[in-house]
PDB file of C-alpha atoms in Angstrom:
ATOM      1  CA  MET V   1     352.177 334.620 -82.511  1.00 57.00           C
ATOM      2  CA  LYS V   2     348.575 334.640 -83.710  1.00 60.00           C
ATOM      3  CA  PHE V   3     349.147 338.101 -85.131  1.00 55.00           C
ATOM      4  CA  ARG V   4     352.077 336.837 -87.223  1.00 58.00           C
ATOM      5  CA  THR V   5     350.121 333.840 -88.412  1.00 60.00           C
ATOM      6  CA  ALA V   6     347.336 336.148 -89.540  1.00 54.00           C
ATOM      7  CA  LEU V   7     349.794 338.377 -91.434  1.00 53.00           C
ATOM      8  CA  VAL V   8     351.204 335.552 -93.569  1.00 52.00           C
ATOM      9  CA  PRO V   9     348.043 335.058 -95.695  1.00 57.00           C
ATOM     10  CA  ILE V  10     347.558 338.809 -95.971  1.00 54.00           C
ATOM     11  CA  ALA V  11     351.166 339.297 -97.114  1.00 50.00           C
ATOM     12  CA  ALA V  12     350.877 336.444 -99.619  1.00 51.00           C
ATOM     13  CA  LEU V  13     347.632 337.872-100.974  1.00 50.00           C
ATOM     14  CA  SER V  14     349.077 341.359-101.357  1.00 52.00           C
ATOM     15  CA  LEU V  15     352.214 340.062-103.075  1.00 51.00           C
ATOM     16  CA  SER V  16     350.171 337.933-105.469  1.00 54.00           C
ATOM     17  CA  ALA V  17     348.342 341.057-106.573  1.00 58.00           C
ATOM     18  CA  CYS V  18     351.571 342.916-107.352  1.00 62.00           C
ATOM     19  CA  GLY V  19     352.387 341.207-110.627  1.00 65.00           C
ATOM     20  CA  LEU V  20     355.003 338.800-109.296  1.00 73.00           C
ATOM     21  CA  ASN V  21     353.644 336.082-111.555  1.00 80.00           C
ATOM     22  CA  SER V  22     351.556 337.947-114.087  1.00 84.00           C
ATOM     23  CA  VAL V  23     354.239 340.384-115.276  1.00 83.00           C
ATOM     24  CA  PRO V  24     356.824 337.743-116.249  1.00 86.00           C
ATOM     25  CA  THR V  25     354.057 335.596-117.725  1.00 86.00           C
ATOM     26  CA  ALA V  26     352.917 338.484-119.937  1.00 87.00           C
ATOM     27  CA  GLU V  27     356.520 339.298-120.868  1.00 87.00           C
ATOM     28  CA  GLU V  28     357.286 335.711-121.854  1.00 88.00           C
ATOM     29  CA  ASN V  29     354.075 335.558-123.872  1.00 88.00           C
ATOM     30  CA  ALA V  30     355.109 338.662-125.825  1.00 89.00           C
ATOM     31  CA  LYS V  31     358.578 337.210-126.408  1.00 89.00           C
ATOM     32  CA  ALA V  32     357.046 333.963-127.672  1.00 88.00           C
ATOM     33  CA  LYS V  33     354.821 335.906-130.048  1.00 89.00           C
ATOM     34  CA  TRP V  34     357.899 337.779-131.331  1.00 87.00           C
ATOM     35  CA  ALA V  35     359.532 334.420-132.012  1.00 86.00           C
ATOM     36  CA  ASP V  36     356.455 333.515-134.083  1.00 86.00           C
ATOM     37  CA  VAL V  37     356.871 336.713-136.130  1.00 85.00           C
ATOM     38  CA  GLN V  38     360.518 335.860-136.771  1.00 87.00           C
ATOM     39  CA  ALA V  39     359.652 332.282-137.714  1.00 84.00           C
ATOM     40  CA  GLN V  40     357.166 333.458-140.341  1.00 84.00           C
ATOM     41  CA  TYR V  41     359.667 335.922-141.801  1.00 82.00           C
ATOM     42  CA  GLN V  42     362.237 333.112-141.918  1.00 85.00           C
ATOM     43  CA  ARG V  43     359.727 330.925-143.749  1.00 81.00           C
ATOM     44  CA  ARG V  44     359.303 333.690-146.315  1.00 81.00           C
ATOM     45  CA  ALA V  45     363.072 334.108-146.631  1.00 82.00           C
ATOM     46  CA  ASP V  46     363.436 330.373-147.205  1.00 81.00           C
ATOM     47  CA  LEU V  47     360.820 330.419-149.984  1.00 78.00           C
ATOM     48  CA  VAL V  48     362.403 333.328-151.856  1.00 76.00           C
ATOM     49  CA  PRO V  49     365.393 331.446-153.382  1.00 79.00           C
ATOM     50  CA  ASN V  50     363.061 328.815-154.843  1.00 74.00           C
ATOM     51  CA  LEU V  51     360.730 331.448-156.206  1.00 74.00           C
ATOM     52  CA  VAL V  52     363.616 333.403-157.706  1.00 72.00           C
ATOM     53  CA  ALA V  53     365.092 330.275-159.310  1.00 74.00           C
ATOM     54  CA  THR V  54     361.740 329.470-160.903  1.00 69.00           C
ATOM     55  CA  VAL V  55     361.268 332.994-162.202  1.00 66.00           C
ATOM     56  CA  LYS V  56     364.851 333.191-163.516  1.00 66.00           C
ATOM     57  CA  GLY V  57     364.104 330.396-165.953  1.00 65.00           C
ATOM     58  CA  SER V  58     361.290 332.339-167.611  1.00 58.00           C
ATOM     59  CA  ALA V  59     362.088 335.970-166.959  1.00 54.00           C
ATOM     60  CA  ALA V  60     365.830 336.395-167.449  1.00 56.00           C
ATOM     61  CA  SER V  61     365.359 339.946-168.749  1.00 49.00           C
ATOM     62  CA  GLU V  62     364.133 341.096-165.349  1.00 55.00           C
ATOM     63  CA  GLY V  63     367.451 340.361-163.643  1.00 60.00           C
ATOM     64  CA  LYS V  64     367.506 343.644-161.714  1.00 63.00           C
ATOM     65  CA  ILE V  65     364.264 342.877-159.933  1.00 65.00           C
ATOM     66  CA  LEU V  66     365.494 339.381-159.116  1.00 66.00           C
ATOM     67  CA  ALA V  67     368.767 340.797-157.806  1.00 71.00           C
ATOM     68  CA  ASP V  68     366.816 343.303-155.711  1.00 72.00           C
ATOM     69  CA  VAL V  69     364.804 340.461-154.200  1.00 72.00           C
ATOM     70  CA  MET V  70     367.911 338.468-153.345  1.00 75.00           C
ATOM     71  CA  ASN V  71     369.659 341.541-151.898  1.00 76.00           C
ATOM     72  CA  ALA V  72     366.572 342.435-149.857  1.00 75.00           C
ATOM     73  CA  ARG V  73     366.380 338.832-148.630  1.00 75.00           C
ATOM     74  CA  ALA V  74     370.028 338.928-147.567  1.00 77.00           C
ATOM     75  CA  LYS V  75     369.470 342.183-145.700  1.00 75.00           C
ATOM     76  CA  ALA V  76     366.238 340.955-144.100  1.00 74.00           C
ATOM     77  CA  THR V  77     367.878 337.796-142.811  1.00 76.00           C
ATOM     78  CA  SER V  78     370.926 339.692-141.514  1.00 76.00           C
ATOM     79  CA  VAL V  79     368.886 341.972-139.222  1.00 75.00           C
ATOM     80  CA  GLN V  80     368.205 340.057-136.037  1.00 80.00           C
ATOM     81  CA  VAL V  81     366.131 341.199-133.070  1.00 78.00           C
ATOM     82  CA  ASN V  82     366.110 338.942-130.054  1.00 80.00           C
ATOM     83  CA  ALA V  83     363.632 338.992-127.197  1.00 80.00           C
ATOM     84  CA  ASN V  84     365.875 341.267-125.120  1.00 81.00           C
ATOM     85  CA  ASP V  85     365.787 343.914-127.890  1.00 81.00           C
ATOM     86  CA  LEU V  86     361.986 344.307-127.800  1.00 82.00           C
ATOM     87  CA  THR V  87     362.231 347.360-125.554  1.00 84.00           C
ATOM     88  CA  ASP V  88     364.522 349.116-128.085  1.00 85.00           C
ATOM     89  CA  PRO V  89     362.299 350.848-130.676  1.00 85.00           C
ATOM     90  CA  ALA V  90     365.290 351.476-132.995  1.00 86.00           C
ATOM     91  CA  LYS V  91     366.149 347.778-133.260  1.00 84.00           C
ATOM     92  CA  VAL V  92     362.527 346.772-133.857  1.00 84.00           C
ATOM     93  CA  GLN V  93     362.227 349.533-136.489  1.00 85.00           C
ATOM     94  CA  GLN V  94     365.428 348.338-138.215  1.00 85.00           C
ATOM     95  CA  PHE V  95     363.993 344.805-138.387  1.00 84.00           C
ATOM     96  CA  GLN V  96     360.690 346.121-139.746  1.00 84.00           C
ATOM     97  CA  ALA V  97     362.442 348.224-142.408  1.00 83.00           C
ATOM     98  CA  ALA V  98     364.454 345.259-143.669  1.00 82.00           C
ATOM     99  CA  GLN V  99     361.326 343.095-143.856  1.00 82.00           C
ATOM    100  CA  GLN V 100     359.389 345.854-145.630  1.00 83.00           C
ATOM    101  CA  GLN V 101     362.187 346.210-148.200  1.00 79.00           C
ATOM    102  CA  LEU V 102     361.953 342.487-148.924  1.00 77.00           C
ATOM    103  CA  GLY V 103     358.172 342.764-149.165  1.00 79.00           C
ATOM    104  CA  GLY V 104     358.498 345.632-151.670  1.00 77.00           C
ATOM    105  CA  SER V 105     360.959 343.665-153.785  1.00 75.00           C
ATOM    106  CA  LEU V 106     358.617 340.693-153.767  1.00 74.00           C
ATOM    107  CA  SER V 107     355.753 342.936-154.877  1.00 75.00           C
ATOM    108  CA  ARG V 108     357.794 344.101-157.873  1.00 70.00           C
ATOM    109  CA  LEU V 109     358.712 340.498-158.665  1.00 70.00           C
ATOM    110  CA  LEU V 110     355.079 339.433-158.543  1.00 70.00           C
ATOM    111  CA  ALA V 111     354.069 342.328-160.789  1.00 69.00           C
ATOM    112  CA  THR V 112     356.766 341.255-163.247  1.00 64.00           C
ATOM    113  CA  THR V 113     355.223 337.813-163.505  1.00 63.00           C
ATOM    114  CA  GLU V 114     352.066 339.389-164.903  1.00 62.00           C
ATOM    115  CA  ALA V 115     354.079 340.082-168.065  1.00 59.00           C
ATOM    116  CA  TYR V 116     354.911 336.371-168.370  1.00 59.00           C
ATOM    117  CA  PRO V 117     351.629 334.403-168.517  1.00 57.00           C
ATOM    118  CA  ASP V 118     353.447 331.159-169.311  1.00 57.00           C
ATOM    119  CA  LEU V 119     355.313 331.470-166.008  1.00 53.00           C
ATOM    120  CA  LYS V 120     352.070 331.513-164.048  1.00 53.00           C
ATOM    121  CA  SER V 121     351.067 328.200-165.579  1.00 51.00           C
ATOM    122  CA  GLN V 122     354.162 326.405-164.322  1.00 65.00           C
ATOM    123  CA  ALA V 123     353.271 324.106-161.469  1.00 68.00           C
ATOM    124  CA  ASN V 124     356.355 324.950-159.384  1.00 68.00           C
ATOM    125  CA  PHE V 125     355.728 328.669-159.657  1.00 69.00           C
ATOM    126  CA  THR V 126     352.070 328.258-158.774  1.00 76.00           C
ATOM    127  CA  THR V 127     352.949 326.143-155.738  1.00 78.00           C
ATOM    128  CA  LEU V 128     355.583 328.591-154.557  1.00 76.00           C
ATOM    129  CA  MET V 129     353.248 331.538-155.048  1.00 78.00           C
ATOM    130  CA  SER V 130     350.592 329.771-153.008  1.00 83.00           C
ATOM    131  CA  GLN V 131     353.102 329.081-150.234  1.00 82.00           C
ATOM    132  CA  LEU V 132     354.313 332.675-150.332  1.00 81.00           C
ATOM    133  CA  GLU V 133     350.761 334.000-150.124  1.00 85.00           C
ATOM    134  CA  GLY V 134     350.070 331.705-147.170  1.00 86.00           C
ATOM    135  CA  THR V 135     353.269 332.870-145.514  1.00 84.00           C
ATOM    136  CA  GLU V 136     352.316 336.526-145.951  1.00 86.00           C
ATOM    137  CA  ASN V 137     349.008 335.736-144.242  1.00 88.00           C
ATOM    138  CA  ARG V 138     350.864 333.960-141.422  1.00 88.00           C
ATOM    139  CA  ILE V 139     353.128 336.979-141.018  1.00 87.00           C
ATOM    140  CA  THR V 140     350.100 339.231-140.677  1.00 89.00           C
ATOM    141  CA  ILE V 141     348.565 336.969-138.042  1.00 91.00           C
ATOM    142  CA  ALA V 142     351.869 336.617-136.154  1.00 90.00           C
ATOM    143  CA  ILE V 143     352.305 340.409-136.093  1.00 90.00           C
ATOM    144  CA  ARG V 144     348.742 340.868-134.864  1.00 91.00           C
ATOM    145  CA  ASP V 145     349.276 338.298-132.101  1.00 92.00           C
ATOM    146  CA  TYR V 146     352.599 339.880-131.131  1.00 90.00           C
ATOM    147  CA  ASN V 147     351.096 343.364-130.960  1.00 90.00           C
ATOM    148  CA  GLN V 148     348.253 342.049-128.791  1.00 93.00           C
ATOM    149  CA  ALA V 149     350.737 340.392-126.430  1.00 91.00           C
ATOM    150  CA  VAL V 150     352.782 343.623-126.256  1.00 91.00           C
ATOM    151  CA  GLN V 151     349.628 345.609-125.528  1.00 92.00           C
ATOM    152  CA  ASP V 152     348.685 343.175-122.750  1.00 90.00           C
ATOM    153  CA  TYR V 153     352.185 343.345-121.258  1.00 87.00           C
ATOM    154  CA  ASN V 154     352.469 347.125-121.520  1.00 89.00           C
ATOM    155  CA  THR V 155     349.033 347.552-119.948  1.00 88.00           C
ATOM    156  CA  ARG V 156     349.887 345.138-117.145  1.00 87.00           C
ATOM    157  CA  ILE V 157     353.128 346.918-116.197  1.00 85.00           C
ATOM    158  CA  ARG V 158     351.344 350.272-116.098  1.00 87.00           C
ATOM    159  CA  THR V 159     348.221 349.400-114.137  1.00 85.00           C
ATOM    160  CA  PHE V 160     347.734 348.888-110.423  1.00 86.00           C
ATOM    161  CA  PRO V 161     348.489 346.585-108.672  1.00 84.00           C
ATOM    162  CA  ASP V 162     350.816 344.852-111.181  1.00 82.00           C
ATOM    163  CA  ALA V 163     352.697 348.096-111.805  1.00 83.00           C
ATOM    164  CA  VAL V 164     354.061 347.886-108.264  1.00 82.00           C
ATOM    165  CA  GLY V 165     355.728 344.511-108.799  1.00 80.00           C
ATOM    166  CA  ALA V 166     356.704 345.386-112.362  1.00 80.00           C
ATOM    167  CA  LYS V 167     358.694 348.424-111.225  1.00 82.00           C
ATOM    168  CA  ILE V 168     360.043 347.188-107.886  1.00 80.00           C
ATOM    169  CA  PHE V 169     360.908 343.583-108.692  1.00 78.00           C
ATOM    170  CA  TYR V 170     361.498 343.563-112.465  1.00 77.00           C
ATOM    171  CA  GLY V 171     362.305 347.115-113.520  1.00 84.00           C
ATOM    172  CA  ALA V 172     359.906 346.434-116.385  1.00 87.00           C
ATOM    173  CA  LYS V 173     360.057 348.623-119.483  1.00 89.00           C
ATOM    174  CA  PRO V 174     357.389 348.851-122.181  1.00 89.00           C
ATOM    175  CA  MET V 175     357.911 346.663-125.254  1.00 86.00           C
ATOM    176  CA  THR V 176     357.783 348.046-128.775  1.00 88.00           C
ATOM    177  CA  PRO V 177     354.892 346.980-131.012  1.00 86.00           C
ATOM    178  CA  PHE V 178     355.424 346.159-134.672  1.00 83.00           C
ATOM    179  CA  GLN V 179     354.249 349.130-136.754  1.00 78.00           C
ATOM    180  CA  ALA V 180     353.712 349.617-140.450  1.00 68.00           C
ATOM    181  CA  LYS V 181     356.073 351.944-142.257  1.00 69.00           C
ATOM    182  CA  ALA V 182     354.670 355.393-143.011  1.00 68.00           C
ATOM    183  CA  GLY V 183     352.871 355.251-146.356  1.00 63.00           C
ATOM    184  CA  ALA V 184     352.210 351.502-146.135  1.00 58.00           C
ATOM    185  CA  ASP V 185     348.516 352.257-146.610  1.00 58.00           C
ATOM    186  CA  VAL V 186     349.218 353.403-150.194  1.00 62.00           C
ATOM    187  CA  ALA V 187     349.409 350.691-152.851  1.00 53.00           C
ATOM    188  CA  PRO V 188     352.818 350.453-154.575  1.00 54.00           C
ATOM    189  CA  THR V 189     353.150 351.717-158.133  1.00 57.00           C
ATOM    190  CA  VAL V 190     354.590 349.320-160.683  1.00 42.00           C
ATOM    191  CA  ASN V 191     356.341 350.922-163.646  1.00 47.00           C
ATOM    192  CA  PHE V 192     358.188 348.601-166.012  1.00 40.00           C
ATOM    193  CA  GLY V 193     359.761 351.548-167.820  1.00 46.00           C
ATOM    194  CA  ASN V 194     362.323 352.357-165.101  1.00 46.00           C
ATOM    195  CA  GLY V 195     362.887 348.950-163.546  1.00 46.00           C
ATOM    196  CA  ASN V 196     360.694 349.497-160.458  1.00 44.00           C
TER     197      ASN V 196
END
């Protein structure tokens, strides 16, 4: 009887070191950070119609760029990745590609506004641009936080002793970090001659 009583604390201690609590905690943290990334992209998508409406009033001749922005927004908001899809690199990549397309369209739109100095002086445009810039910064921070949470989770499920519980009890799989598209380190070229 004393032997059994002595084994209970030892068993509890060994189980606590096997990731029974830390693995799901790290996984839920990464999922919460992904939700933050999605929320910031949604904020950007919500700002785009107002920005486009403001620009349309002053830059009607640049309709193609505005249409590109609206089409990219529609595509970006149609691609959904939920927390259960974070272990599927293809789904995360599809989400990233749609968001990068919207970002590229916005870059062209912003470059177009340089040709319309009177547009920049409009209070609504200035306010929207400020909100959009703040949102882009929030997106960057949310992605950084998500990638850190994914790194923490992936490290936890691969290192002893948490790897034991991660494999045996949860069947844990590594999550996919958010990655920049190849060539994202090169500044985009703006050429008004061909509509890009």
